[in-house]
Amino acid sequence: MLPYIILYIIFFIVIIAVSFYVYKLRNKLDEMHGMMVGMTFGMAAGLITGTLITIPTGNFLYGVVFGSIIGLIFGIPFGKLGGHLGIMEGVIAGPMGGMMGAMLGQMIRPFNLEIFIPFFTAIFLLIMFGISYAVNCNASKKKVKLNFQNTFSY
């Protein structure tokens, strides 16, 4: 149980650090990015809480309840950055992340956790990097042009 508590604390340190960065740039965000921030933080917080409670305990109910509550705690305030629709995104994403995290934690228990935990950590860090990058691009108003060529035309 102790390794999961330590991992949970590390994940929340990362979420708090990224949330301070996003909060610092809140006045430069448009409504769509505010909605994305609410959805991302609600979903990520609920997912890691539900997963990391259910894996060591096997208690699906606690994973769903605590994952949903933590998801709402993060989703609603950050959803406010996107107005009333952003709040709704946070309200929906928090419990959804908590429920999905508990399901993931329950289903992954019989399998190799030495492979899953590094994978889960990498996905979580990719999500946090992605939302930081999206917020930074929107705040600096740098429009990144991606030049994709149509590979189907000959």
Tab-separated table of C-alpha atoms in Angstrom, residues 56-152:
chain	number	residue	atom	x	y	z
A	56	PRO	CA	-3.999	-2.052	-3.585
A	57	THR	CA	-7.349	-2.367	-1.788
A	58	GLY	CA	-9.557	-4.040	-4.384
A	59	ASN	CA	-12.446	-1.927	-3.072
A	60	PHE	CA	-14.251	-0.733	-6.168
A	61	LEU	CA	-16.774	1.377	-4.248
A	62	TYR	CA	-14.113	3.476	-2.477
A	63	GLY	CA	-12.292	3.946	-5.761
A	64	VAL	CA	-15.434	5.251	-7.474
A	65	VAL	CA	-16.521	7.491	-4.592
A	66	PHE	CA	-13.153	9.068	-3.791
A	67	GLY	CA	-12.112	9.242	-7.445
A	68	SER	CA	-15.325	11.054	-8.354
A	69	ILE	CA	-15.041	13.487	-5.443
A	70	ILE	CA	-11.404	14.361	-6.179
A	71	GLY	CA	-12.258	14.683	-9.872
A	72	LEU	CA	-15.029	17.145	-9.047
A	73	ILE	CA	-12.750	19.093	-6.694
A	74	PHE	CA	-10.319	19.651	-9.567
A	75	GLY	CA	-12.756	19.754	-12.491
A	76	ILE	CA	-15.179	22.414	-11.289
A	77	PRO	CA	-12.735	25.190	-10.292
A	78	PHE	CA	-10.615	24.729	-13.398
A	79	GLY	CA	-13.733	24.425	-15.535
A	80	LYS	CA	-14.659	27.958	-14.423
A	81	LEU	CA	-11.898	29.152	-16.737
A	82	GLY	CA	-14.154	28.112	-19.626
A	83	GLY	CA	-17.347	29.730	-18.375
A	84	HIS	CA	-20.589	27.856	-17.734
A	85	LEU	CA	-19.804	25.188	-20.332
A	86	GLY	CA	-16.383	24.679	-18.780
A	87	ILE	CA	-17.968	24.104	-15.383
A	88	MET	CA	-20.213	21.501	-16.963
A	89	GLU	CA	-17.137	19.841	-18.509
A	90	GLY	CA	-15.558	19.645	-15.052
A	91	VAL	CA	-18.755	18.275	-13.509
A	92	ILE	CA	-18.929	15.546	-16.133
A	93	ALA	CA	-15.202	14.736	-16.355
A	94	GLY	CA	-14.558	14.364	-12.602
A	95	PRO	CA	-16.935	11.477	-11.894
A	96	MET	CA	-16.204	9.934	-15.273
A	97	GLY	CA	-12.482	9.855	-14.441
A	98	GLY	CA	-13.177	8.451	-10.975
A	99	MET	CA	-15.366	5.668	-12.335
A	100	MET	CA	-12.962	4.810	-15.133
A	101	GLY	CA	-10.027	4.837	-12.726
A	102	ALA	CA	-11.759	2.430	-10.365
A	103	MET	CA	-12.637	0.134	-13.273
A	104	LEU	CA	-9.048	0.257	-14.508
A	105	GLY	CA	-7.690	-0.459	-11.032
A	106	GLN	CA	-10.026	-3.419	-10.587
A	107	MET	CA	-9.305	-4.933	-13.991
A	108	ILE	CA	-5.514	-4.518	-13.869
A	109	ARG	CA	-5.056	-6.176	-10.452
A	110	PRO	CA	-4.499	-9.747	-11.700
A	111	PHE	CA	-1.974	-8.623	-14.312
A	112	ASN	CA	1.653	-7.504	-14.182
A	113	LEU	CA	1.717	-4.254	-12.198
A	114	GLU	CA	5.470	-3.823	-12.789
A	115	ILE	CA	4.619	-3.102	-16.415
A	116	PHE	CA	1.398	-1.186	-15.814
A	117	ILE	CA	2.614	1.373	-13.254
A	118	PRO	CA	5.425	2.806	-15.456
A	119	PHE	CA	3.004	2.888	-18.404
A	120	PHE	CA	0.366	4.646	-16.291
A	121	THR	CA	2.964	7.133	-15.065
A	122	ALA	CA	4.122	7.872	-18.614
A	123	ILE	CA	0.545	8.447	-19.799
A	124	PHE	CA	-0.153	10.732	-16.843
A	125	LEU	CA	2.996	12.788	-17.471
A	126	LEU	CA	2.139	13.022	-21.179
A	127	ILE	CA	-1.306	14.382	-20.270
A	128	MET	CA	0.191	16.978	-17.917
A	129	PHE	CA	2.779	18.014	-20.511
A	130	GLY	CA	0.086	18.219	-23.190
A	131	ILE	CA	-2.216	20.509	-21.215
A	132	SER	CA	0.742	22.701	-20.228
A	133	TYR	CA	1.785	22.968	-23.872
A	134	ALA	CA	-1.758	23.772	-25.047
A	135	VAL	CA	-2.151	26.470	-22.403
A	136	ASN	CA	1.269	27.920	-23.206
A	137	CYS	CA	0.523	28.067	-26.944
A	138	ASN	CA	-2.822	29.755	-26.344
A	139	ALA	CA	-1.405	32.216	-23.808
A	140	SER	CA	1.451	33.258	-26.078
A	141	LYS	CA	-0.892	33.355	-29.109
A	142	LYS	CA	1.677	31.556	-31.216
A	143	LYS	CA	-0.162	29.778	-33.934
A	144	VAL	CA	1.661	26.589	-34.769
A	145	LYS	CA	1.217	25.690	-38.418
A	146	LEU	CA	1.258	22.023	-39.130
A	147	ASN	CA	1.889	21.360	-42.791
A	148	PHE	CA	0.352	18.019	-43.615
A	149	GLN	CA	0.316	16.970	-47.212
A	150	ASN	CA	-2.511	14.917	-48.529
A	151	THR	CA	-0.954	11.487	-48.949
A	152	PHE	CA	-4.000	10.099	-50.726
